[in-house]
Coordinates of C-alpha atoms in Angstrom, one line a residue:
X1 CA 0.0 0.0 0.0
X2 CA 1.3 3.4 -0.9
X3 CA -0.4 5.3 1.9
X4 CA 0.3 5.1 5.6
X5 CA -2.0 7.1 8.0
X6 CA -0.7 8.2 11.4
X7 CA -1.5 10.3 14.4
X8 CA 1.8 11.7 15.6
X9 CA 2.3 11.9 19.3
X10 CA 1.5 15.4 20.6
X11 CA -1.5 15.9 18.2
X12 CA -5.1 15.2 19.0
X13 CA -6.6 11.9 17.8
X14 CA -9.7 12.7 15.7
X15 CA -12.2 9.9 15.2
X16 CA -13.0 10.6 11.5
X17 CA -9.5 11.2 10.2
X18 CA -5.8 10.9 10.9
X19 CA -3.5 13.9 11.2
X20 CA -0.9 12.8 8.7
X21 CA -0.6 10.6 5.6
X22 CA 2.7 9.4 4.1
X23 CA 2.6 8.5 0.5
X24 CA 5.3 6.5 -1.3
X25 CA 3.7 5.8 -4.7
X26 CA 4.5 7.2 -8.1
X27 CA 1.1 7.9 -9.5
X28 CA -0.7 11.0 -8.1
X29 CA -4.5 11.2 -8.5
X30 CA -6.6 14.3 -8.1
X31 CA -10.4 13.8 -7.9
X32 CA -12.4 16.9 -8.7
X33 CA -15.0 18.0 -6.1
X34 CA -17.9 15.6 -6.2
X35 CA -21.5 16.5 -5.4
X36 CA -24.8 14.8 -5.3
X37 CA -26.6 15.4 -8.6
X38 CA -30.0 14.1 -7.3
X39 CA -31.0 17.5 -5.9
X40 CA -31.9 16.2 -2.4
X41 CA -32.0 19.0 0.1
X42 CA -30.7 16.7 2.9
X43 CA -27.0 17.2 4.0
X44 CA -26.7 13.6 5.1
X45 CA -27.9 12.2 1.8
X46 CA -25.8 14.6 -0.3
X47 CA -22.7 13.9 1.8
X48 CA -23.1 10.1 1.3
X49 CA -23.6 10.5 -2.4
X50 CA -20.7 12.8 -2.9
X51 CA -18.4 10.4 -1.0
X52 CA -19.7 7.5 -3.1
X53 CA -19.0 9.6 -6.2
X54 CA -15.4 10.1 -5.1
X55 CA -15.2 6.3 -4.6
X56 CA -16.5 5.8 -8.2
X57 CA -13.9 8.3 -9.5
X58 CA -11.1 6.5 -7.6
X59 CA -12.2 3.1 -8.8
X60 CA -12.2 4.4 -12.4
X61 CA -8.4 4.7 -12.2
X62 CA -7.8 1.6 -10.1
X63 CA -7.7 3.3 -6.7
X64 CA -9.8 3.2 -3.5
X65 CA -10.1 5.2 -0.3
X66 CA -7.2 3.2 1.0
X67 CA -5.1 5.2 -1.5
X68 CA -6.4 8.6 -0.5
X69 CA -3.8 10.9 1.1
X70 CA -6.1 14.0 1.6
X71 CA -9.8 14.8 1.5
X72 CA -11.2 18.3 1.3
X73 CA -14.9 18.9 2.2
X74 CA -16.8 22.1 1.4
X75 CA -20.2 22.7 3.1
X76 CA -22.6 25.5 2.2
X77 CA -23.6 27.6 5.2
X78 CA -21.5 25.6 7.6
X79 CA -22.1 25.8 11.4
X80 CA -21.1 23.3 14.1
X81 CA -24.7 22.1 14.5
X82 CA -24.5 20.6 11.0
X83 CA -21.6 18.2 12.0
X84 CA -23.9 15.3 13.0
X85 CA -25.6 15.3 9.5
X86 CA -22.2 15.5 7.8
X87 CA -20.7 12.7 9.9
X88 CA -23.9 10.5 9.4
X89 CA -23.5 10.9 5.6
X90 CA -19.8 9.9 5.7
X91 CA -20.5 6.9 7.9
X92 CA -23.4 5.8 5.7
X93 CA -21.2 5.9 2.6
X94 CA -18.2 4.2 4.3
X95 CA -20.5 1.4 5.6
X96 CA -21.9 0.9 2.0
X97 CA -18.3 0.8 0.7
X98 CA -17.0 -1.4 3.5
X99 CA -14.3 1.3 4.1
X100 CA -12.6 2.2 7.3
X101 CA -10.2 4.7 5.7
X102 CA -9.7 7.9 7.6
X103 CA -7.2 10.1 5.6
X104 CA -6.4 13.6 6.7
X105 CA -9.2 16.0 5.9
X106 CA -10.0 19.6 5.8
X107 CA -13.5 21.1 6.2
X108 CA -14.4 24.5 4.8
X109 CA -17.7 26.4 5.3
X110 CA -18.5 28.3 2.1
X111 CA -21.3 30.6 0.9
X112 CA -22.3 28.6 -2.2
X113 CA -21.4 25.9 -4.6
X114 CA -22.1 25.7 -8.4
X115 CA -25.9 25.5 -8.0
X116 CA -28.1 26.3 -5.0
X117 CA -29.2 22.7 -4.6
X118 CA -25.7 21.5 -3.8
X119 CA -24.9 21.6 -0.1
X120 CA -21.6 19.7 0.0
X121 CA -18.6 18.9 -2.3
X122 CA -15.9 16.4 -1.6
X123 CA -12.5 16.3 -3.4
X124 CA -9.7 13.8 -2.9
X125 CA -6.0 13.4 -3.6
X126 CA -4.7 9.8 -3.8
X127 CA -1.5 8.0 -4.7
X128 CA -0.8 4.6 -6.3
X129 CA 2.4 2.6 -6.5

């Protein structure tokens, strides 16, 4: 495997991701931000679908979430009270995929995405040997 995920001593352990990823592969993969195209207004459902779309993009080039070195999540009108819905969507998708991957991640609250119906966008960077 080209990616090792670690929580270095001295940094907090976060349940949903690791603080650092070390990649040793030679093929770098950038997945464009993925959204839910079904138009559902539910953050949990959109998060799950966006994550599954990232998985589809990765699979299309022979990768999986085990190869992801960094996730970036953009959420429209973010506030801390939206965290349970976001996490529920991630867990729903991870369960469907059978994935336990927890790469480093960044979460950004934003004003808007490409269309008003989209609430969340997830992009990924991965590496393969």
